[in-house]
Coordinates of C-alpha atoms in Angstrom, one line a residue:
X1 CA 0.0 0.0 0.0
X2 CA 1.5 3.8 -1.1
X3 CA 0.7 6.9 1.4
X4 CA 0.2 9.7 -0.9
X5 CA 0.4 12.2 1.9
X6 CA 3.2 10.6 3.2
X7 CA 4.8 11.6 -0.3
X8 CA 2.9 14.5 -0.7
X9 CA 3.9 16.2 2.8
X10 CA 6.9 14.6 4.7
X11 CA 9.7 16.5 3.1
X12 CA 7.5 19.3 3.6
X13 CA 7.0 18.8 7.0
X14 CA 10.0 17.8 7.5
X15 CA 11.5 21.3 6.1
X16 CA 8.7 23.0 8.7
X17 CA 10.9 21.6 11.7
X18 CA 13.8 22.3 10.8
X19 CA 12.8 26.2 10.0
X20 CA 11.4 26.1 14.0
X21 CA 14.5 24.7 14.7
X22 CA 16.3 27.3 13.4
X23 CA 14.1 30.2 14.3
X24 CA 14.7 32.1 11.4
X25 CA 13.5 35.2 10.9
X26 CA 10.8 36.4 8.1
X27 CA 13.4 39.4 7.6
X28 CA 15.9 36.8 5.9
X29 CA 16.7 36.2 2.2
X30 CA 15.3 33.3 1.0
X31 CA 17.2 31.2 -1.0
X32 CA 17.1 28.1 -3.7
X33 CA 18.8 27.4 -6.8
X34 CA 17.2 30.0 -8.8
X35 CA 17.5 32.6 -5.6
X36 CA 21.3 32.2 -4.5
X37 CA 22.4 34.3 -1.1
X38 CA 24.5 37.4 -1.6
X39 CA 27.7 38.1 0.0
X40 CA 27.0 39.1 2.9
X41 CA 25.1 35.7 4.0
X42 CA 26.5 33.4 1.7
X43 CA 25.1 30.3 3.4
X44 CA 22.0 28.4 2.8
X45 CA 20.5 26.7 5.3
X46 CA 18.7 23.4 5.3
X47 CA 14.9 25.3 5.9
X48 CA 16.3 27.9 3.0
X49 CA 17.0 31.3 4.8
X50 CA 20.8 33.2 4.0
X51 CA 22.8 33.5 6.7
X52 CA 26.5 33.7 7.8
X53 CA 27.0 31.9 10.9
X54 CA 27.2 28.1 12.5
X55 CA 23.6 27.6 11.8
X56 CA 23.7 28.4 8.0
X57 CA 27.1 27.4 7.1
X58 CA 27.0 24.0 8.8
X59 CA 23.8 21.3 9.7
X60 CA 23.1 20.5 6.7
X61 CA 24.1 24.1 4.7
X62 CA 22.5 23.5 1.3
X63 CA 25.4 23.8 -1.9
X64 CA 22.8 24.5 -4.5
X65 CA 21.2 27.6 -3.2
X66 CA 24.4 28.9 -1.6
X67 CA 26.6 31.9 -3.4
X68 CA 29.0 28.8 -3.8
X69 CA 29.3 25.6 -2.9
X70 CA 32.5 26.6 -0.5
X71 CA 30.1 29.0 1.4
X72 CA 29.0 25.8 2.9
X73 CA 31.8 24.5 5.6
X74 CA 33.2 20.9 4.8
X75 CA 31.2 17.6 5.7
X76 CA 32.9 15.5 8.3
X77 CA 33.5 12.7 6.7
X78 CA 31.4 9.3 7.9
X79 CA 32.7 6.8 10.9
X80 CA 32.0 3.1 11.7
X81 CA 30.0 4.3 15.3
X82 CA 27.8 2.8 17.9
X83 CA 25.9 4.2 20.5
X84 CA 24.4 2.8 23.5
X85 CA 22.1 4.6 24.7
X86 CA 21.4 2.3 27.9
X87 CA 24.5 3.3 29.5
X88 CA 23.3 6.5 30.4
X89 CA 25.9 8.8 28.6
X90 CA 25.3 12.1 27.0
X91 CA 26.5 11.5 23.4
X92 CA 25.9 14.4 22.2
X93 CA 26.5 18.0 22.2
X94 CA 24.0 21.0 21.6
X95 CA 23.5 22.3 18.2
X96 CA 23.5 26.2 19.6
X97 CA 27.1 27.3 19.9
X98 CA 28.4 23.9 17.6
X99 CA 31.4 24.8 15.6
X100 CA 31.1 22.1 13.7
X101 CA 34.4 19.4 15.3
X102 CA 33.1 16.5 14.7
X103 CA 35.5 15.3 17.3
X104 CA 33.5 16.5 20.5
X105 CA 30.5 14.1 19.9
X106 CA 28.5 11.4 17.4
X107 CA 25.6 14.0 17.8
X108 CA 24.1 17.2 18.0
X109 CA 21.3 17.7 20.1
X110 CA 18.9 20.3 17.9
X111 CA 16.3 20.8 19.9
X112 CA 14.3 19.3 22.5
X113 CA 14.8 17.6 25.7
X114 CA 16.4 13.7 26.1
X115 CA 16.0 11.7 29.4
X116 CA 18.4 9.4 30.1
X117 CA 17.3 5.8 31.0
X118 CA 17.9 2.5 31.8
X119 CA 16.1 1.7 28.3
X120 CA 17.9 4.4 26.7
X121 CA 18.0 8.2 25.2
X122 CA 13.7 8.9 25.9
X123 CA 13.5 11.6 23.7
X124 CA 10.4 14.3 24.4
X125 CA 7.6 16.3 23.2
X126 CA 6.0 18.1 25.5
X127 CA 3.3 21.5 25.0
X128 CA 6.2 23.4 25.9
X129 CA 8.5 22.7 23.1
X130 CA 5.6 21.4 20.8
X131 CA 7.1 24.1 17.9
X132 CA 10.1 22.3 17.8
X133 CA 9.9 18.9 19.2
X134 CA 13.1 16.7 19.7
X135 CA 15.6 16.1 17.2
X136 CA 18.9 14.1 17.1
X137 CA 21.6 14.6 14.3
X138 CA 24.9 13.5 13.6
X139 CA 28.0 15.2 13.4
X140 CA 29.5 13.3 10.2
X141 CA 28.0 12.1 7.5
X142 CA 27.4 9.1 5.7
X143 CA 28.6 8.7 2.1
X144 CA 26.5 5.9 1.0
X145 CA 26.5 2.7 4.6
X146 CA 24.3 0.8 6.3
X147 CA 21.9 2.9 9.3
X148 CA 20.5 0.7 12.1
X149 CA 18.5 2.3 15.3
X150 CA 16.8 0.2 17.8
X151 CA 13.8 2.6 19.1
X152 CA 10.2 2.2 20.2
X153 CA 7.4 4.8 19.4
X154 CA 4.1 4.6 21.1
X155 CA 2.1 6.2 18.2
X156 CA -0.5 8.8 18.9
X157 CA -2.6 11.4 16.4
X158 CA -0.7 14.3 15.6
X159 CA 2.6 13.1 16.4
X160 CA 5.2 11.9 14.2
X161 CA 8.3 10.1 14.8
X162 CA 11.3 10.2 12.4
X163 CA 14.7 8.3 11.2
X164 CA 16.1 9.8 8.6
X165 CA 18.8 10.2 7.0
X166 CA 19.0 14.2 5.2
X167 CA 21.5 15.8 2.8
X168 CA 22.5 19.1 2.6
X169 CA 20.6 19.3 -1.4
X170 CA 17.7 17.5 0.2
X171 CA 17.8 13.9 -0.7
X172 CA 16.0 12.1 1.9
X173 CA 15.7 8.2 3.0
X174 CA 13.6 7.7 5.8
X175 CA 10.9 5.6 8.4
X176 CA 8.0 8.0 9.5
X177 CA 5.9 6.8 12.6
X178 CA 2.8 8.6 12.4
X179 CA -1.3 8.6 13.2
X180 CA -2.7 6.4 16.1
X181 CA -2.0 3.7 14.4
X182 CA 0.7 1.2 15.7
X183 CA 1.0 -2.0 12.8
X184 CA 2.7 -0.2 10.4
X185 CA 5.3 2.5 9.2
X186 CA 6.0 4.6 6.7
X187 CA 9.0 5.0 3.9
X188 CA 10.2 7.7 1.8
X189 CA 13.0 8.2 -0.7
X190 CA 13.3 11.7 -1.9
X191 CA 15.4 13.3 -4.5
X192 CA 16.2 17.2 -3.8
X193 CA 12.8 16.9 -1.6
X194 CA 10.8 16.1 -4.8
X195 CA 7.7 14.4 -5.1
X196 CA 6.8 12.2 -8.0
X197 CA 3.2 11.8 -9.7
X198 CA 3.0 8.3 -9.2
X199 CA 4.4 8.2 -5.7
X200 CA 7.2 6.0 -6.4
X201 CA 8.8 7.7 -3.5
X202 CA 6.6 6.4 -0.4
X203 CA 5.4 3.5 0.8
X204 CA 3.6 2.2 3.9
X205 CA 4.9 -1.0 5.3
X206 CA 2.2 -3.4 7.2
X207 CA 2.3 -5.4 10.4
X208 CA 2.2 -8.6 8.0
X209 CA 5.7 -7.2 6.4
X210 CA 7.0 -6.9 9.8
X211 CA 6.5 -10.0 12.1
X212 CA 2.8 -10.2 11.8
X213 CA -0.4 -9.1 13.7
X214 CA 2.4 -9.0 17.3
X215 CA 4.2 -6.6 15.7
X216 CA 3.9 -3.2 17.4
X217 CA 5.8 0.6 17.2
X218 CA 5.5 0.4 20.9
X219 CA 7.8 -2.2 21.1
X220 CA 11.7 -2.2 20.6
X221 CA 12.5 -3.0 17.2
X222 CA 15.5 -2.3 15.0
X223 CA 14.9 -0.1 11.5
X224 CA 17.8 -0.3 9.1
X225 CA 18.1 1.5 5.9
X226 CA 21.0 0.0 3.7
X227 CA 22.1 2.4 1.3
X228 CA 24.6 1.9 -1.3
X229 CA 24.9 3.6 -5.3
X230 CA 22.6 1.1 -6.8
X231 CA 20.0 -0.2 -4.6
X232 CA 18.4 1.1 -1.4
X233 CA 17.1 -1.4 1.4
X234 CA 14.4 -1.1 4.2
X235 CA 14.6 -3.5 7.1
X236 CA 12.9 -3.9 9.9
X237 CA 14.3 -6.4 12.9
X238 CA 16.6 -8.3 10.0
X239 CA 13.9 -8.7 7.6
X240 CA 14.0 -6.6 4.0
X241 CA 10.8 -4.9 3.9
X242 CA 11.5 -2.3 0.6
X243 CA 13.9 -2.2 -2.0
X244 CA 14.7 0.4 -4.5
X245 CA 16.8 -0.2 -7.5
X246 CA 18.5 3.0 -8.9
X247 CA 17.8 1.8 -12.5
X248 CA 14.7 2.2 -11.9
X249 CA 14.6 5.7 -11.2
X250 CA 15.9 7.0 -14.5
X251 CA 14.5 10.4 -15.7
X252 CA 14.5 11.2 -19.0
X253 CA 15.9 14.7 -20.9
X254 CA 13.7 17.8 -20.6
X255 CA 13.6 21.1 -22.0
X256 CA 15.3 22.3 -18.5
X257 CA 17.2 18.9 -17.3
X258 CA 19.7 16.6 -19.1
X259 CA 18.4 12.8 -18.4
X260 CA 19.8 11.3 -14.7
X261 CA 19.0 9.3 -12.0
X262 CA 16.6 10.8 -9.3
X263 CA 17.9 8.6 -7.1
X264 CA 19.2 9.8 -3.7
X265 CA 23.4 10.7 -3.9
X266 CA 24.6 12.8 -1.3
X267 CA 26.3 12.8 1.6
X268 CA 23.7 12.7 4.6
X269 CA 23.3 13.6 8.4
X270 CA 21.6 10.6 10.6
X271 CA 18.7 11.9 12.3
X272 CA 16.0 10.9 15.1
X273 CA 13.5 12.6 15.9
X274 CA 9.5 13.3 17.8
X275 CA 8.1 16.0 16.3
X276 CA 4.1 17.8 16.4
X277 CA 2.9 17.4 13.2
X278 CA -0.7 17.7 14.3
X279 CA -0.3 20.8 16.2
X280 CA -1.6 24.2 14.7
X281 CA 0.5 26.2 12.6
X282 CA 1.0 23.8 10.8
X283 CA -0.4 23.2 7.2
X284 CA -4.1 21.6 6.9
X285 CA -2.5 18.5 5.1
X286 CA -0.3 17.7 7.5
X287 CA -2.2 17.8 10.5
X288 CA -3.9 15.4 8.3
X289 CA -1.5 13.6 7.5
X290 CA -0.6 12.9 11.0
X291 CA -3.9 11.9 12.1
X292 CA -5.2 15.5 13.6
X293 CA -5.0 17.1 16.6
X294 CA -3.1 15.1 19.4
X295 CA -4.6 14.5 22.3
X296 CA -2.4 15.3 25.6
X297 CA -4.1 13.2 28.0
X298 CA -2.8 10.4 26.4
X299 CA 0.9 11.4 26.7
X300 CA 2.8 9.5 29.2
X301 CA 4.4 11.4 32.3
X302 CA 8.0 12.1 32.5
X303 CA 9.5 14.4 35.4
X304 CA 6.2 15.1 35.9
X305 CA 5.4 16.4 32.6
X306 CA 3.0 14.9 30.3
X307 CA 5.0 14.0 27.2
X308 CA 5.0 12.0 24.1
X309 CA 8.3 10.0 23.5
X310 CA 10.4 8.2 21.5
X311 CA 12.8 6.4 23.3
X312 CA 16.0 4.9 21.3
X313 CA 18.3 1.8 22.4
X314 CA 21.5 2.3 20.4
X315 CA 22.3 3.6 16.8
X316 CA 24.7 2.2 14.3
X317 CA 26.5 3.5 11.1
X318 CA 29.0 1.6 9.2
X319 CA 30.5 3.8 6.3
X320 CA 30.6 2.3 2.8
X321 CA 32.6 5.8 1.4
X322 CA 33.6 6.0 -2.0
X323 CA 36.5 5.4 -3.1
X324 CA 36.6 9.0 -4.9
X325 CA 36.9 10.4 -1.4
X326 CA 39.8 7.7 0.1
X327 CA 40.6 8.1 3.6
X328 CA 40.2 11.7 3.1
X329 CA 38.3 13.7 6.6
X330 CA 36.1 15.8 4.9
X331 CA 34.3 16.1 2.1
X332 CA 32.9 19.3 -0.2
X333 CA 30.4 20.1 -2.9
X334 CA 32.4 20.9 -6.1
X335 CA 31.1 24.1 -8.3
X336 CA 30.8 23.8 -12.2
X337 CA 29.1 21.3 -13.8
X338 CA 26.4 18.9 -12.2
X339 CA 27.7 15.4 -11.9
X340 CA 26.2 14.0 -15.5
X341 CA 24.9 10.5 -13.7
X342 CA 22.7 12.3 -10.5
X343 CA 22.2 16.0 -11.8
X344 CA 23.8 17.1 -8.2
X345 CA 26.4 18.7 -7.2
X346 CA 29.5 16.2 -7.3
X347 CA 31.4 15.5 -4.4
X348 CA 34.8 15.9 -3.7
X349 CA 37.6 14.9 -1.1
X350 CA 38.8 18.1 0.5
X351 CA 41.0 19.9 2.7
X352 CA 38.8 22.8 4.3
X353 CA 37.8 23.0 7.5
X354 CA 34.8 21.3 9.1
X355 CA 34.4 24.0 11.8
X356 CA 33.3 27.5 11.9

């Protein structure tokens, strides 16, 4: 079965968060490959406002609508890492005042709040941060690997659950937990955030895919996306629930586009995240998509707060780098031509700084 508002809205919504996130101002430039920032705030950020410090030029700063590429700083390149969450260590550090060293933790904290637990990272929404909700990201990023996070999400209307993995030009592979209902998930594969009219990019995966009519979100279980340059693999607790071959995502020559693959190809941040989707502000399809308004009496109590959760076990990445980049530590998005195979930016080993 294929969601069409999953297709229709997720990058979308997705984009909405991280603008919260950011708090950027109205006042900003906007920017996008036909809009590229001036001078004086050469950076593009993920949620597409110019700017010129941390929070444009790193997290995600987006090449294509950027005065240059460079603007952007360099991508930490990605490193075998697991995280245990059980063992009750911060692994992460906050996004605000980040400089981008990879070297001072696996994560950034975004937003949000994170109990630490026996169980593991309990990550919150509560009314208080409902604008934002609670994101995860890493600090490198993977080149094409294997994703695995062990979490449980007690699914309730309005609120969505996310792992995803997001690139800088918007290529997006992801599991989306969302409505009340708790026997299945979502999946998405996104090219530059684009949707496609037969939405070839989403699917919903059932219970029967998944370990049958036991299988819950509110249990533990362990969602891998395998990602390599030909074929993209879903799987949940082992068990290959989606594939997608690249070949089959061929695009032919238009009036404005040479032919290419609109197939996912860029470096990517890991992220985890609980976020309002059902909450007002934001757009009428959403909320729908979400399953409406959410309902607070139903959120569980944490420090005495009533808060919605998603609480994650451990997270693994194991890097599958090309070989273009080598044992190189950073990588960049190259200016000139679009790589002839994607229609991206290509990308290049590099020796500029990661930091800010």
């Amino acid at each position: 079965m294929r969601s069409l508002l999953s297709s229709s809205f997720a990058t979308l919504a997705l984009v909405g968060l991280l603008c919260l996130t950011l708090n950027a101002s109205p006042a900003r430039a906007v920017c996008s490959a036909n809009n590229k920032c001036g001078r004086d705030a050469p950076c593009c950020s993920s949620s597409g406002y110019c700017g010129s410090s941390a929070e444009y030029c790193l997290a995600n700063c987006n090449p294509i609508g950027s005065l240059s590429p460079s603007s952007c700083a360099a991508m930490p390149t990605c490193q075998n890492t697991h995280i245990d969450f059980t063992d009750n260590r911060k692994h992460w550090v906050n996004l605000k005042g980040f400089n981008g060293d990879a070297s001072l933790a696996p994560l950034t904290l975004d937003s949000g709040n994170i109990k630490l637990t026996n169980e593991g990272a309990v990550m919150q929404l509560t009314k208080a941060n409902q604008d934002v909700g609670t994101q995860l990201s890493t600090t490198r990023y993977l080149y094409y690997g294997e994703v695995s996070a062990t979490f449980k999400h007690t699914n309730n209307a309005g609120i969505v659950g996310t792992m995803i993995l997001m690139s800088p030009t918007h290529d997006e592979l992801d599991y989306e937990f969302t409505t009340a209902n708790r026997h299945e998930v979502q999946t998405n594969a996104f090219y530059r955030g684009q949707t496609s009219d037969n939405d070839a990019n989403a699917e919903t995966i059932p219970a029967s895919a998944m370990g049958g009519k036991s299988f819950t979100t509110s249990d533990f279980h362990t969602y891998t996306i395998k990602w390599s340059p030909t074929t993209i693999h879903w799987s949940v607790d082992g068990k290959v629930v989606r594939t997608i071959a690249r070949s089959s995502r061929r695009v032919a020559k238009t009036k404005k586009t040479a032919a290419h693959y609109a197939y996912p190809a860029t470096p990517a941040r890991v992220q985890l995240s609980i976020w309002c989707a059902g909450c007002p502000g934001n757009a009428p399809g959403t909320r729908a998509w979400s399953g409406g308004k959410p309902d607070w009496s139903k959120a569980e109590k944490v420090d005495g707060k009533q808060a919605f959760t998603v609480t994650v076990k451990s997270l693994d990445v194991k890097c599958d780098t090309p070989a273009s980049i080598g044992s190189s530590p950073a990588m960049s998005f190259a200016g000139g031509a679009l790589d002839s195979e994607t229609g991206e930016p290509r990308v290049v080993p590099t020796k500029r700084k990661t930091t800010i």
